[in-house]
Amino acid sequence: MQEFDFTVTYEEGADDLMDVFIENPGLYSRTVSCHATAETMWRVDEVTGPPEALEAYDRRLDGLPRCSNLRGMGGCELDWEHEVLAERPTSRLIYSRQSEGEGCRSVPYLVTQRLGDGALCRAQQYGNTYEWNVLADDDSALSTVYEELEANLRPGLELTFGRVDGSPDWAVERPDADDLPPEQREALRAAIERGYYDTPRRMSLQEVAEAERIPVSTLQYRVSRAEAWLAKNYLSGREALASDPVEVEESAP
């Protein structure tokens, strides 16, 4: 199998939802799951970013069903609905269903027409970029997808297509909080729930410690260890660091 990329770049003002990514550079979206037929696409997306960027995203998303500018890449209006499955200060989990017909021409719509139902696709959105990744045996069928997309692309959008060198790597290397020692996991939970990570901050770490009835030095140690592991693990991959926290004995004063 080979991985192929369809990358669409948007001019500001060309798409209501992409505009919120352009206006908020810290905003990022990726598919958690995507299933498409030749008529309908169902997907779950995780959207992450600063709280103010996510609030702007929420407002834009709520207006989309009533917005005549919710258009496919070919310019036609879409039959679209969504539901927020989970909401956190710096992330959202969004379910959506999109049906389209001739003229809309999303990447999954055309890929399933050429490769059949069950084609493997994933996507990410950031800045002015909407990138689709597709797994396929070769590029013969996908070349026609690119040609049709490009021929019917609506104004303000630009499309590039290419094959990714090397073997496909679709692993999701994300830190798993369940790998943290229970004390560190509970310290993070308390800090999050009591607003230590909110903007503006609702509680200081000392106030969180007082509310949880543990020494502030102990809470500071546990939160610091957990933050360090999560940050390193996020950037370096779980294989190298997943066992690090459980091997360190607590020695907080």
XYZ file of C-alpha atoms in Angstrom:
253
model
C 0.000 0.000 0.000
C 1.080 3.567 -0.705
C 0.081 6.809 0.970
C -1.054 9.722 -1.199
C -1.718 13.289 -0.125
C -4.328 15.712 -1.439
C -3.535 19.140 0.030
C -5.973 22.013 -0.409
C -4.935 25.552 0.520
C -7.586 28.204 1.099
C -7.563 31.928 0.560
C -9.052 33.885 3.448
C -12.782 34.370 2.865
C -13.127 31.301 0.630
C -14.614 29.070 3.339
C -16.293 29.983 6.621
C -14.879 27.108 8.677
C -11.354 27.297 7.244
C -11.318 31.012 8.040
C -11.386 30.224 11.757
C -8.218 28.122 11.317
C -6.592 30.959 9.348
C -7.558 33.480 12.031
C -6.320 31.206 14.874
C -2.927 29.665 14.008
C -2.937 27.519 17.182
C -6.064 25.643 16.060
C -5.581 22.091 14.735
C -7.993 19.351 13.675
C -7.416 15.696 12.797
C -9.725 12.801 12.003
C -10.092 10.171 14.703
C -12.293 8.061 12.447
C -13.564 8.518 8.894
C -15.934 6.287 6.922
C -17.134 7.176 3.443
C -19.343 5.771 0.707
C -19.927 7.249 -2.728
C -22.748 9.354 -1.248
C -22.100 9.990 2.453
C -19.184 10.527 4.829
C -19.288 9.976 8.599
C -16.367 11.149 10.673
C -15.136 12.010 14.143
C -12.611 14.835 14.469
C -10.503 15.964 17.393
C -9.970 19.725 17.384
C -7.309 21.161 19.691
C -6.074 24.658 20.453
C -6.098 27.510 22.984
C -9.458 28.078 24.717
C -10.107 31.351 22.861
C -9.448 29.678 19.501
C -11.825 26.836 20.356
C -14.491 29.312 21.413
C -14.205 30.964 17.989
C -14.408 27.517 16.398
C -17.546 26.713 18.428
C -19.266 29.895 17.276
C -18.408 29.251 13.639
C -19.437 25.599 13.833
C -22.809 26.454 15.374
C -23.563 28.770 12.461
C -22.659 26.349 9.671
C -26.007 24.512 9.266
C -27.652 27.881 8.562
C -24.817 29.129 6.375
C -25.178 29.122 2.607
C -21.370 29.102 2.358
C -21.073 25.511 3.603
C -19.910 24.302 0.213
C -18.037 21.345 -1.156
C -14.806 21.780 -3.068
C -16.835 21.958 -6.264
C -19.071 24.729 -4.929
C -22.414 23.052 -4.222
C -24.153 23.131 -0.851
C -23.825 20.072 1.392
C -26.313 18.087 3.437
C -24.419 18.322 6.731
C -25.024 17.777 10.452
C -22.783 17.597 13.507
C -22.716 16.870 17.238
C -20.162 17.754 19.905
C -19.293 14.448 21.595
C -16.848 15.832 24.162
C -15.787 19.320 25.205
C -12.674 20.188 27.211
C -10.862 23.505 27.757
C -8.330 22.821 24.979
C -10.087 20.227 22.802
C -13.346 19.202 21.176
C -14.487 15.859 19.796
C -16.862 16.414 16.863
C -19.071 13.898 15.053
C -20.359 14.910 11.622
C -22.261 13.431 8.695
C -21.965 14.868 5.225
C -23.924 13.805 2.138
C -23.118 15.156 -1.278
C -23.974 14.688 -4.908
C -22.580 15.577 -8.284
C -20.610 18.800 -8.114
C -19.519 18.718 -4.461
C -16.499 16.500 -5.038
C -14.849 16.058 -1.660
C -11.744 13.862 -1.612
C -13.469 10.857 0.090
C -16.461 11.169 -2.258
C -14.319 10.829 -5.371
C -11.933 8.278 -3.854
C -14.794 5.914 -3.016
C -16.174 6.361 -6.533
C -12.831 5.211 -7.956
C -11.700 2.677 -5.328
C -15.048 1.514 -3.941
C -16.544 1.687 -0.458
C -14.101 1.161 2.357
C -11.304 3.372 1.089
C -8.978 4.476 3.893
C -8.780 8.238 4.369
C -7.743 10.626 7.099
C -7.495 14.407 7.263
C -5.992 17.295 9.175
C -6.718 21.030 9.144
C -4.432 23.855 10.260
C -3.835 27.423 9.110
C -4.987 27.688 5.504
C -4.348 23.969 4.831
C -6.762 21.050 4.593
C -4.798 17.846 3.968
C -6.267 14.471 3.053
C -4.200 11.249 3.225
C -5.356 8.196 1.266
C -4.060 4.613 1.294
C -4.174 2.892 -2.096
C -2.279 0.291 -4.149
C -1.110 2.786 -6.759
C -1.804 6.242 -8.106
C -3.556 5.291 -11.345
C -7.062 5.700 -9.903
C -6.094 8.620 -7.692
C -4.643 10.571 -10.608
C -8.150 10.790 -12.079
C -9.434 11.930 -8.672
C -6.898 14.745 -8.684
C -7.782 15.734 -12.243
C -11.503 15.927 -11.466
C -10.928 17.799 -8.214
C -8.660 20.320 -9.911
C -11.000 20.807 -12.857
C -13.954 21.631 -10.581
C -12.198 23.433 -7.737
C -14.122 26.496 -6.649
C -12.462 29.937 -6.505
C -10.083 30.600 -3.619
C -8.849 27.002 -3.342
C -5.616 25.484 -4.655
C -4.874 21.748 -4.846
C -1.644 19.730 -4.831
C -1.297 15.936 -5.055
C 1.631 13.641 -4.337
C 2.828 10.279 -3.104
C 4.485 10.041 0.316
C 7.933 8.453 0.200
C 8.495 5.404 2.384
C 6.086 3.015 4.054
C 2.767 4.418 5.316
C 2.872 5.321 9.005
C -0.636 5.763 10.327
C 0.214 5.054 13.954
C -1.182 7.575 16.414
C 1.684 8.282 18.782
C -0.062 10.073 21.601
C 0.649 9.894 25.325
C -1.794 7.737 27.250
C -2.572 9.070 30.724
C -3.321 5.517 31.871
C 0.432 4.868 31.703
C 1.050 7.470 34.401
C 1.370 6.361 38.042
C -2.026 6.762 39.767
C -0.764 9.563 42.034
C 0.418 11.639 39.080
C -2.741 10.942 37.089
C -4.924 12.033 40.018
C -2.822 15.168 40.510
C -3.392 16.152 36.871
C -7.088 15.371 37.136
C -7.446 17.593 40.198
C -5.478 20.437 38.603
C -7.594 20.285 35.431
C -10.962 19.983 37.185
C -10.210 22.845 39.589
C -9.150 25.212 36.811
C -5.373 25.335 37.246
C -4.938 25.085 33.463
C -7.801 27.411 32.561
C -7.226 30.873 31.080
C -7.567 32.858 33.248
C -6.499 30.418 35.965
C -9.315 29.699 38.437
C -7.101 28.175 41.139
C -3.412 28.304 41.941
C -1.557 25.074 42.610
C -1.530 25.939 46.316
C -5.316 26.351 46.276
C -5.725 23.038 44.454
C -3.532 21.343 47.090
C -5.594 22.851 49.898
C -8.835 21.731 48.257
C -7.465 18.201 47.764
C -6.004 18.195 51.294
C -2.477 17.244 50.273
C 0.819 19.133 50.805
C 1.463 21.665 48.055
C 5.029 20.350 47.631
C 3.666 16.865 46.945
C 1.124 18.144 44.416
C 3.781 20.305 42.725
C 6.098 17.294 42.422
C 3.407 15.009 40.995
C 2.120 17.599 38.502
C 5.660 18.474 37.373
C 6.584 14.816 36.843
C 3.359 14.166 34.914
C 3.755 17.288 32.747
C 7.366 16.418 31.914
C 6.436 12.869 30.892
C 3.455 13.941 28.809
C 5.465 16.610 26.983
C 8.438 14.338 26.241
C 6.226 11.407 25.315
C 4.132 13.532 22.960
C 7.212 14.671 21.045
C 9.399 11.568 21.188
C 6.965 8.657 20.871
C 5.764 6.215 23.461
C 8.323 3.466 22.770
C 11.208 5.428 24.293
C 9.476 6.963 27.275
C 6.298 5.113 28.185
C 7.911 3.287 31.116
C 9.709 6.336 32.515
C 7.143 7.543 35.100
C 6.503 4.166 36.725
C 10.226 3.618 37.305
C 10.665 6.832 39.289
C 9.931 6.620 42.989
C 8.364 9.653 44.606
C 10.726 11.591 46.850
C 8.808 14.815 47.356
C 9.347 16.529 50.695
